[in-house]
C-alpha atoms as one frame of an Amber mdcrd trajectory, in Angstrom:
protein
   2.962 -23.157  -3.837   3.646 -20.412  -0.378   3.159 -21.478   2.786   3.176
 -18.948   5.730   2.320 -19.653   9.301   2.440 -16.213  11.434   3.601 -17.749
  14.995   4.390 -14.851  16.155   0.818 -14.087  16.774   0.190 -15.997  19.324
   2.186 -13.740  21.832  -0.337 -10.839  21.391  -3.682  -9.844  22.976  -4.652
  -6.693  21.113  -6.554  -6.794  18.305  -4.796  -3.847  16.439  -1.612  -5.834
  17.515  -2.512  -8.640  15.674  -3.301  -6.513  12.200  -0.310  -5.370  12.367
   1.559  -8.972  12.067  -1.006  -9.934   9.754  -0.355  -6.729   7.353   3.366
  -7.694   7.747   2.647 -11.382   7.010   1.052  -9.969   3.583   3.676  -7.096
   2.658   6.458 -10.249   3.126   4.586 -12.553   0.917   3.638  -9.775  -1.554
   7.391  -8.917  -1.172   9.040 -12.529  -2.214   6.347 -13.111  -4.653   7.579
 -10.011  -6.510  11.431 -10.867  -5.917  10.811 -13.997  -7.497   9.336 -12.515
 -10.620  11.955 -10.660 -10.890  13.981 -12.768 -10.558  12.308 -14.995 -12.939
  11.758 -12.962 -15.802  16.031 -12.424 -15.819  15.862 -15.863 -17.316  12.023
 -16.036 -18.664  10.212 -13.305 -20.477   8.474 -11.204 -18.212   4.848 -12.736
 -19.686   5.872 -16.444 -18.650   7.037 -15.461 -15.484   3.997 -13.670 -14.011
   2.213 -16.762 -15.099   4.621 -19.151 -13.105   4.329 -16.601 -10.124   0.258
 -16.007 -10.291  -0.206 -19.689 -10.933   1.595 -19.894  -7.008  -0.861 -21.549
  -4.317  -0.438 -19.415  -0.707  -1.410 -20.827   2.232  -1.391 -18.435   5.121
  -2.619 -17.853   8.968  -2.137 -19.128  12.288  -4.812 -19.884  14.423  -5.061
 -16.362  16.387  -5.078 -14.816  13.046  -7.349 -17.002  11.138 -10.566 -15.163
  10.991  -8.522 -11.988  10.364  -6.692 -12.844   6.872  -9.956 -12.775   4.983
 -10.021  -8.771   5.854  -6.957  -7.919   3.752  -7.441  -8.139  -0.102  -3.663
  -8.319  -0.675  -3.275 -11.282  -2.835  -6.070 -10.262  -4.997  -4.883 -10.843
  -8.587  -1.870 -11.909  -7.308  -1.671 -15.718  -6.699  -4.286 -18.699  -7.765
  -5.844 -19.837  -4.852  -5.192 -18.264  -1.364  -5.299 -20.896   1.797  -6.230
 -19.734   4.965  -5.551 -22.225   7.703  -5.461 -22.453  11.509  -2.115 -23.068
  13.131
């Protein structure tokens, strides 16, 4: 699986700043998953690399951001399971 903790969310005081941090966290996770799939596809058939990446469980969150991750559906059709956790 893949675990992400956006710890820099503790330093913000505005909702808009928190949303930016969450969006950045999500985009970096998606970017990593795309790079992983690309690397895997060089050594394995594309359909197998896609299945490997989509089988990963993703865990994201921090205490300040725990209630905001559900608003972003960026992980739909990317991962097997999404877990949102507090710090």
